[in-house]
Coordinates of C-alpha atoms in Angstrom, one line a residue:
M723 CA -21.1 13.1 -9.0
P724 CA -21.1 10.6 -11.9
V725 CA -19.2 8.1 -9.8
I726 CA -22.0 8.0 -7.2
P727 CA -24.4 5.6 -9.1
V728 CA -21.4 3.4 -10.0
L729 CA -20.4 3.1 -6.3
Y730 CA -24.1 2.4 -5.4
E731 CA -24.2 -0.5 -7.8
M732 CA -20.9 -1.9 -6.4
E733 CA -22.0 -1.6 -2.8
K734 CA -25.3 -3.2 -3.6
A735 CA -23.6 -6.1 -5.4
G736 CA -21.1 -6.9 -2.6
I737 CA -18.7 -9.9 -2.9
A738 CA -19.2 -13.5 -1.8
L739 CA -17.0 -14.8 1.1
D740 CA -16.0 -18.4 1.9
S741 CA -16.5 -18.2 5.6
Q742 CA -15.6 -21.8 6.2
Q743 CA -12.1 -21.2 4.8
L744 CA -11.7 -18.3 7.2
E745 CA -12.9 -20.5 10.1
K746 CA -10.2 -23.1 9.3
M747 CA -7.6 -20.3 9.0
S748 CA -8.7 -18.9 12.4
K749 CA -8.1 -22.3 14.1
K750 CA -4.7 -22.7 12.4
L751 CA -3.7 -19.1 13.4
A752 CA -4.8 -19.8 17.0
G753 CA -2.5 -22.8 17.1
E754 CA 0.4 -20.8 15.7
I755 CA -0.2 -17.9 18.1
E756 CA -0.2 -20.3 21.1
T757 CA 3.1 -21.8 19.9
L758 CA 4.6 -18.4 19.6
T759 CA 3.4 -17.3 23.0
Q760 CA 5.1 -20.3 24.6
K761 CA 8.4 -19.5 22.7
I762 CA 8.3 -15.9 23.8
H763 CA 7.6 -16.8 27.4
M764 CA 10.4 -19.3 27.4
L765 CA 12.9 -16.7 25.9
A766 CA 11.7 -14.1 28.4
G767 CA 12.2 -16.4 31.3
R768 CA 8.6 -15.9 32.6
E769 CA 5.0 -15.5 31.6
F770 CA 3.6 -12.0 30.8
N771 CA 1.0 -10.3 28.6
I772 CA 2.7 -9.9 25.2
K773 CA 0.0 -7.4 24.2
S774 CA 0.8 -5.1 27.1
P775 CA 3.4 -2.5 26.0
S776 CA 4.5 -1.8 29.5
Q777 CA 4.9 -5.5 30.4
L778 CA 6.8 -6.1 27.1
A779 CA 9.1 -3.1 27.8
D780 CA 9.7 -4.4 31.3
I781 CA 10.8 -7.8 29.8
L782 CA 13.0 -6.3 27.0
F783 CA 14.7 -3.5 28.8
N784 CA 14.8 -4.6 32.4
D785 CA 14.8 -8.5 32.4
L786 CA 16.8 -8.9 29.2
S787 CA 18.7 -5.6 29.4
L788 CA 18.4 -4.9 25.6
P789 CA 20.1 -1.7 24.4
I790 CA 18.0 1.4 25.0
K791 CA 20.4 3.9 23.2
K792 CA 18.2 4.7 20.2
I793 CA 14.8 3.7 21.6
K794 CA 12.1 6.4 21.9
K795 CA 10.7 7.2 25.4
T796 CA 7.0 7.4 26.1
K797 CA 5.2 8.7 29.2
T798 CA 5.2 5.2 30.7
G799 CA 8.8 4.2 29.7
Y800 CA 10.5 2.9 26.6
S801 CA 8.4 2.4 23.4
T802 CA 7.8 -1.1 22.0
A803 CA 6.3 0.1 18.7
A804 CA 7.2 -1.8 15.6
S805 CA 9.6 0.9 14.5
E806 CA 11.5 0.6 17.8
L807 CA 11.6 -3.2 17.7
E808 CA 13.1 -2.9 14.3
K809 CA 16.1 -1.1 15.8
L810 CA 16.6 -4.1 18.1
S811 CA 16.7 -6.7 15.4
G812 CA 19.7 -8.9 15.8
T813 CA 20.0 -8.1 19.5
H814 CA 18.0 -11.1 20.8
D815 CA 16.1 -14.1 19.5
I816 CA 12.9 -12.9 21.1
I817 CA 12.5 -9.9 18.7
P818 CA 11.5 -11.7 15.5
F819 CA 9.0 -13.9 17.5
I820 CA 7.3 -10.8 18.9
S821 CA 7.0 -9.2 15.4
T822 CA 5.5 -12.4 14.0
Y823 CA 3.1 -12.7 17.0
R824 CA 1.9 -9.2 16.4
E825 CA 1.4 -9.8 12.7
L826 CA -0.6 -13.0 13.3
T827 CA -2.8 -11.6 16.1
K828 CA -3.6 -8.5 14.0
L829 CA -4.6 -10.5 10.9
K830 CA -6.7 -12.8 13.1
S831 CA -8.5 -10.1 15.0
T832 CA -8.9 -7.6 12.1
Y833 CA -9.9 -9.9 9.2
V834 CA -10.0 -13.7 9.8
D835 CA -12.4 -13.5 12.8
V836 CA -14.3 -10.4 11.8
L837 CA -15.0 -10.8 8.1
P838 CA -17.4 -13.8 8.5
T839 CA -19.5 -11.7 11.0
L840 CA -20.0 -9.0 8.3
V841 CA -21.6 -11.3 5.8
A842 CA -25.2 -10.2 4.9
E843 CA -28.2 -12.4 4.4
D844 CA -27.3 -12.8 0.7
G845 CA -24.0 -14.4 1.7
R846 CA -22.0 -11.4 0.5
I847 CA -20.0 -8.6 2.2
H848 CA -21.1 -5.1 1.3
T849 CA -18.5 -2.5 1.9
D850 CA -19.2 1.3 2.1
Y851 CA -17.2 3.4 -0.4
R852 CA -16.5 7.0 0.7
Q853 CA -15.4 9.8 -1.8
T854 CA -14.9 12.5 0.8
V855 CA -12.3 11.0 3.2
A856 CA -8.9 11.1 1.3
A857 CA -7.8 14.6 0.4
T858 CA -6.1 13.2 -2.8
G859 CA -9.4 12.0 -4.2
R860 CA -8.8 8.3 -3.6
L861 CA -11.8 6.3 -2.6
S862 CA -11.8 4.8 0.9
S863 CA -13.6 1.7 1.9
K864 CA -15.2 1.2 5.3
D865 CA -17.1 -1.5 7.3
P866 CA -15.1 -3.5 6.3
N867 CA -12.2 -1.8 4.7
L868 CA -11.5 -4.1 1.7
Q869 CA -8.7 -2.0 0.3
N870 CA -6.1 -2.7 2.9
I871 CA -6.0 -6.5 3.1
P872 CA -2.3 -7.2 2.8
I873 CA -1.1 -8.9 -0.4
R874 CA 2.7 -9.0 0.2
T875 CA 2.5 -11.8 2.7
E876 CA 1.3 -15.4 2.1
L877 CA -1.2 -15.0 5.0
G878 CA -2.6 -11.8 3.4
R879 CA -3.0 -13.7 0.1
E880 CA -4.7 -16.6 1.9
I881 CA -7.3 -14.1 3.3
R882 CA -7.8 -12.7 -0.2
R883 CA -8.5 -16.2 -1.5
A884 CA -11.6 -16.4 0.8
F885 CA -13.3 -13.8 -1.5
V886 CA -14.9 -15.9 -4.1
A887 CA -17.3 -15.9 -7.1
E888 CA -20.7 -17.6 -7.3
P889 CA -20.7 -21.1 -8.9
G890 CA -20.3 -20.8 -12.7
N891 CA -18.7 -17.3 -12.3
V892 CA -15.1 -16.2 -11.9
L893 CA -13.5 -13.1 -10.4
V894 CA -11.6 -10.9 -13.0
A895 CA -9.2 -8.3 -11.7
A896 CA -7.5 -5.6 -13.8
D897 CA -5.0 -3.1 -12.5
F898 CA -2.9 -0.3 -13.9
S899 CA 0.7 -1.3 -13.9
Q900 CA 3.0 1.0 -11.9
I901 CA 0.6 3.9 -12.6
E902 CA 2.1 6.5 -10.3
L903 CA 5.6 6.0 -11.8
R904 CA 4.1 6.2 -15.3
L905 CA 2.3 9.4 -14.3
A906 CA 5.5 10.8 -12.8
A907 CA 7.3 10.0 -16.1
V908 CA 4.6 11.9 -18.0
I909 CA 4.0 14.8 -15.6
A910 CA 7.7 15.4 -15.0
T911 CA 8.6 14.7 -18.7
D912 CA 11.5 12.6 -17.4
E913 CA 13.3 11.2 -20.5
A914 CA 15.0 8.3 -18.7
F915 CA 11.7 7.1 -17.3
L916 CA 9.8 7.7 -20.5
S917 CA 12.2 5.6 -22.6
A918 CA 12.3 2.8 -19.9
F919 CA 8.5 2.5 -20.1
K920 CA 8.5 2.7 -23.9
D921 CA 11.2 -0.1 -24.0
G922 CA 8.9 -2.2 -21.7
A923 CA 11.9 -2.5 -19.3
D924 CA 11.6 -3.6 -15.6
I925 CA 11.7 -0.1 -14.3
H926 CA 13.3 -0.8 -10.9
R927 CA 16.0 -3.0 -12.5
R928 CA 16.7 -0.3 -15.1
T929 CA 17.0 2.4 -12.3
A930 CA 19.4 0.2 -10.3
A931 CA 21.5 -0.5 -13.4
E932 CA 21.7 3.2 -14.3
V933 CA 22.5 4.4 -10.7
L934 CA 25.1 1.7 -10.0
G935 CA 26.6 1.9 -13.5
K936 CA 26.2 -1.8 -14.3
K937 CA 24.3 -4.0 -16.8
E938 CA 20.7 -4.8 -16.1
D939 CA 21.4 -8.5 -16.0
D940 CA 24.0 -8.0 -13.3
V941 CA 21.6 -6.2 -10.9
T942 CA 21.0 -8.3 -7.7
K943 CA 17.6 -8.7 -6.0
D944 CA 18.7 -6.4 -3.2
E945 CA 19.8 -3.7 -5.6
R946 CA 16.5 -3.9 -7.4
S947 CA 14.7 -3.6 -4.0
A948 CA 16.8 -0.5 -3.2
A949 CA 15.9 1.1 -6.6
K950 CA 12.2 0.3 -6.0
A951 CA 12.4 1.9 -2.6
I952 CA 13.9 5.0 -4.1
N953 CA 11.6 5.2 -7.2
F954 CA 8.6 5.3 -4.9
G955 CA 10.3 7.0 -2.0
I956 CA 11.6 10.0 -3.9
L957 CA 8.0 10.8 -5.0
Y958 CA 7.0 10.8 -1.3
G959 CA 9.9 12.9 -0.2
M960 CA 12.2 10.2 1.1
G961 CA 15.5 11.5 2.3
A962 CA 18.9 9.7 2.7
R963 CA 18.2 8.6 6.3
N964 CA 14.9 6.9 5.4
L965 CA 16.4 5.3 2.3
A966 CA 19.3 3.9 4.4
K967 CA 16.8 2.5 6.9
S968 CA 14.7 0.8 4.3
T969 CA 17.5 -0.7 2.2
G970 CA 20.3 -1.4 4.7
F971 CA 22.6 1.1 3.0
S972 CA 24.8 3.3 5.1
T973 CA 23.6 7.0 5.2
D974 CA 26.6 8.0 2.9
E975 CA 25.7 5.2 0.4
A976 CA 22.1 6.3 0.4
K977 CA 23.1 10.0 -0.1
G978 CA 25.3 8.9 -3.1
F979 CA 22.5 6.8 -4.5
I980 CA 20.0 9.8 -4.3
E981 CA 22.5 12.3 -5.9
R982 CA 23.2 9.9 -8.7
Y983 CA 19.5 9.3 -9.1
F984 CA 18.8 13.0 -9.6
E985 CA 21.7 13.3 -12.1
L986 CA 19.9 10.6 -14.2
H987 CA 16.4 11.9 -13.6
P988 CA 16.6 15.7 -13.8
G989 CA 12.9 15.7 -14.9
V990 CA 11.9 14.3 -11.5
Q991 CA 14.1 16.7 -9.6
S992 CA 12.7 19.8 -11.4
Y993 CA 9.1 18.4 -11.0
I994 CA 9.7 18.2 -7.2
E995 CA 11.0 21.8 -7.0
K996 CA 8.1 23.0 -9.3
M997 CA 5.4 21.5 -7.2
K998 CA 6.8 22.9 -3.9
K999 CA 7.0 26.4 -5.5
K1000 CA 3.5 26.1 -6.9
A1001 CA 2.2 25.2 -3.4
V1002 CA 3.9 28.2 -1.9
D1003 CA 2.8 30.6 -4.7
D1004 CA -0.8 29.5 -5.1
G1005 CA -1.6 27.8 -1.8
Y1006 CA -2.8 24.7 -3.5
I1007 CA -1.8 21.9 -5.8
E1008 CA -3.9 20.1 -8.4
T1009 CA -4.2 16.9 -10.5
L1010 CA -4.1 16.8 -14.3
F1011 CA -7.9 16.9 -14.2
G1012 CA -8.1 19.9 -11.9
R1013 CA -8.9 18.4 -8.5
R1014 CA -7.3 20.7 -5.9
R1015 CA -5.8 20.2 -2.5
Y1016 CA -5.1 23.3 -0.5
L1017 CA -1.9 23.3 1.6
P1018 CA -1.9 26.2 4.1
D1019 CA 1.0 24.6 6.1
V1020 CA 3.4 25.1 3.2
N1021 CA 4.1 28.5 4.7
S1022 CA 4.1 27.4 8.3
G1023 CA 6.9 28.6 10.6
I1024 CA 7.1 25.0 12.0
P1025 CA 9.6 23.0 9.9
M1026 CA 7.9 19.7 10.5
L1027 CA 4.5 20.9 9.2
R1028 CA 6.1 22.7 6.3
A1029 CA 8.0 19.5 5.3
A1030 CA 4.8 17.4 5.5
A1031 CA 3.0 20.0 3.3
E1032 CA 5.9 19.9 0.7
R1033 CA 5.7 16.1 0.6
M1034 CA 1.9 16.3 -0.1
A1035 CA 2.6 18.9 -2.8
V1036 CA 4.9 16.4 -4.6
N1037 CA 2.7 13.4 -4.1
M1038 CA -0.8 14.7 -4.6
P1039 CA -0.7 15.4 -8.3
L1040 CA 0.4 11.8 -8.9
Q1041 CA -1.9 10.0 -6.5
G1042 CA -4.8 12.4 -7.2
T1043 CA -4.4 12.0 -11.0
Q1044 CA -4.4 8.2 -10.5
A1045 CA -7.6 8.5 -8.5
D1046 CA -9.2 10.6 -11.2
L1047 CA -8.2 8.1 -13.9
I1048 CA -9.6 5.1 -12.2
K1049 CA -12.9 6.9 -11.5
K1050 CA -13.1 7.9 -15.2
A1051 CA -12.5 4.2 -16.0
M1052 CA -15.2 3.0 -13.6
I1053 CA -17.8 5.4 -15.1
E1054 CA -17.0 4.2 -18.6
V1055 CA -16.8 0.5 -17.7
Q1056 CA -20.2 0.7 -15.9
A1057 CA -21.7 2.4 -18.9
W1058 CA -20.4 -0.4 -21.1
I1059 CA -21.7 -3.1 -18.7
E1060 CA -25.2 -1.6 -18.8
T1061 CA -25.3 -1.8 -22.6
S1062 CA -23.3 -5.1 -23.0
K1063 CA -26.2 -7.5 -22.1
L1064 CA -23.5 -9.6 -20.4
D1065 CA -23.7 -11.0 -16.9
V1066 CA -21.0 -8.8 -15.4
R1067 CA -20.8 -6.9 -12.1
M1068 CA -18.1 -4.5 -10.9
L1069 CA -17.6 -5.4 -7.3
L1070 CA -14.5 -3.7 -5.9
Q1071 CA -12.0 -0.9 -6.4
V1072 CA -8.7 -1.2 -4.7
H1073 CA -7.0 2.1 -5.7
D1074 CA -5.5 1.1 -9.1
E1075 CA -7.4 -2.2 -9.5
L1076 CA -11.0 -3.1 -10.4
V1077 CA -12.5 -6.5 -9.5
F1078 CA -15.5 -7.9 -11.5
E1079 CA -17.6 -11.0 -11.2
V1080 CA -18.2 -12.5 -14.6
K1081 CA -19.8 -15.7 -16.1
E1082 CA -16.9 -18.1 -16.7
S1083 CA -17.6 -18.3 -20.4
D1084 CA -17.4 -14.5 -20.8
A1085 CA -14.3 -14.0 -18.7
K1086 CA -11.8 -13.6 -21.6
S1087 CA -14.0 -11.1 -23.7
V1088 CA -14.8 -9.1 -20.6
A1089 CA -11.2 -8.9 -19.5
K1090 CA -10.2 -7.7 -23.0
K1091 CA -12.9 -5.0 -23.0
V1092 CA -12.1 -3.8 -19.5
E1093 CA -8.4 -3.6 -20.4
E1094 CA -9.3 -1.4 -23.5
I1095 CA -11.4 1.0 -21.5
M1096 CA -8.9 1.3 -18.6
A1097 CA -6.0 1.9 -21.0

């Protein structure tokens, strides 16, 4: 309940959007999509509707005779979902072009063309925050969803740059660094993780070095990525098959990696087992602050449902505690803003990050205070 007035203030404040930048981006994307369309048609040997799954399947599996061995079947034929196209990477030049085409058309239609139409009369976008959608307690954002604008790609970052501050103001963003792994370290009392965080180590690099038995300086970029995949994946119930898929390891290598990981992180392993047992015994799981999630499927006779419930049992105490913490921070930051006499507005919450609009001259002192409260 105490979060409600905070969310009301944020929704009311909204965030300014540079619509002109997005209009320029839309034209640029339209050109790139047109070029891709021509390339795809040329490689396919004829024109077809790239957005139509059945026409695309016809091109890939009939005209180009790409291998169908591992491809899932749907009611209408072979699937062309992203996960299936991934299996075809390296089989034909057309595949990467289709993936890029899909990414660009999705960004254009979901964000670049739509966001400017959602700007209110005050020149700002006002999202709608929901507290009762995600079972873990995380907030969700709707109309538009401002929490899922991609940040890993350059295009995603370009879209984010269209969110701006009023003249004389700046946006200040503060986020918790690797909060779910830090919570895992604390909740699972895992000594290897705790000491890595205390040392201020690069946690994924440290994990890779420990698992592979080499010096941290000798860890390659790919090895660090694999360690990152496993650090997060293990807490979401990732098995050897999925790890192999996301890292390019063979299944045996992935199996070895996971076994070695658990030898080094016995705390994490016992936490996973404890949470599964608690879900079975009590029928629910909870965050450090007492938010519950009931998991009736944990006793299901259907293995798939049971496995999904077990994954939730492992993940929810971490993701849910993170959601509780950021809400506590939001309540305290808002209370400080109201007494500070400064020109500060909290605009957005993106899971572990808060975004503020601040007078340029106050930015440093506000950032320092927000950091203190969040920590």
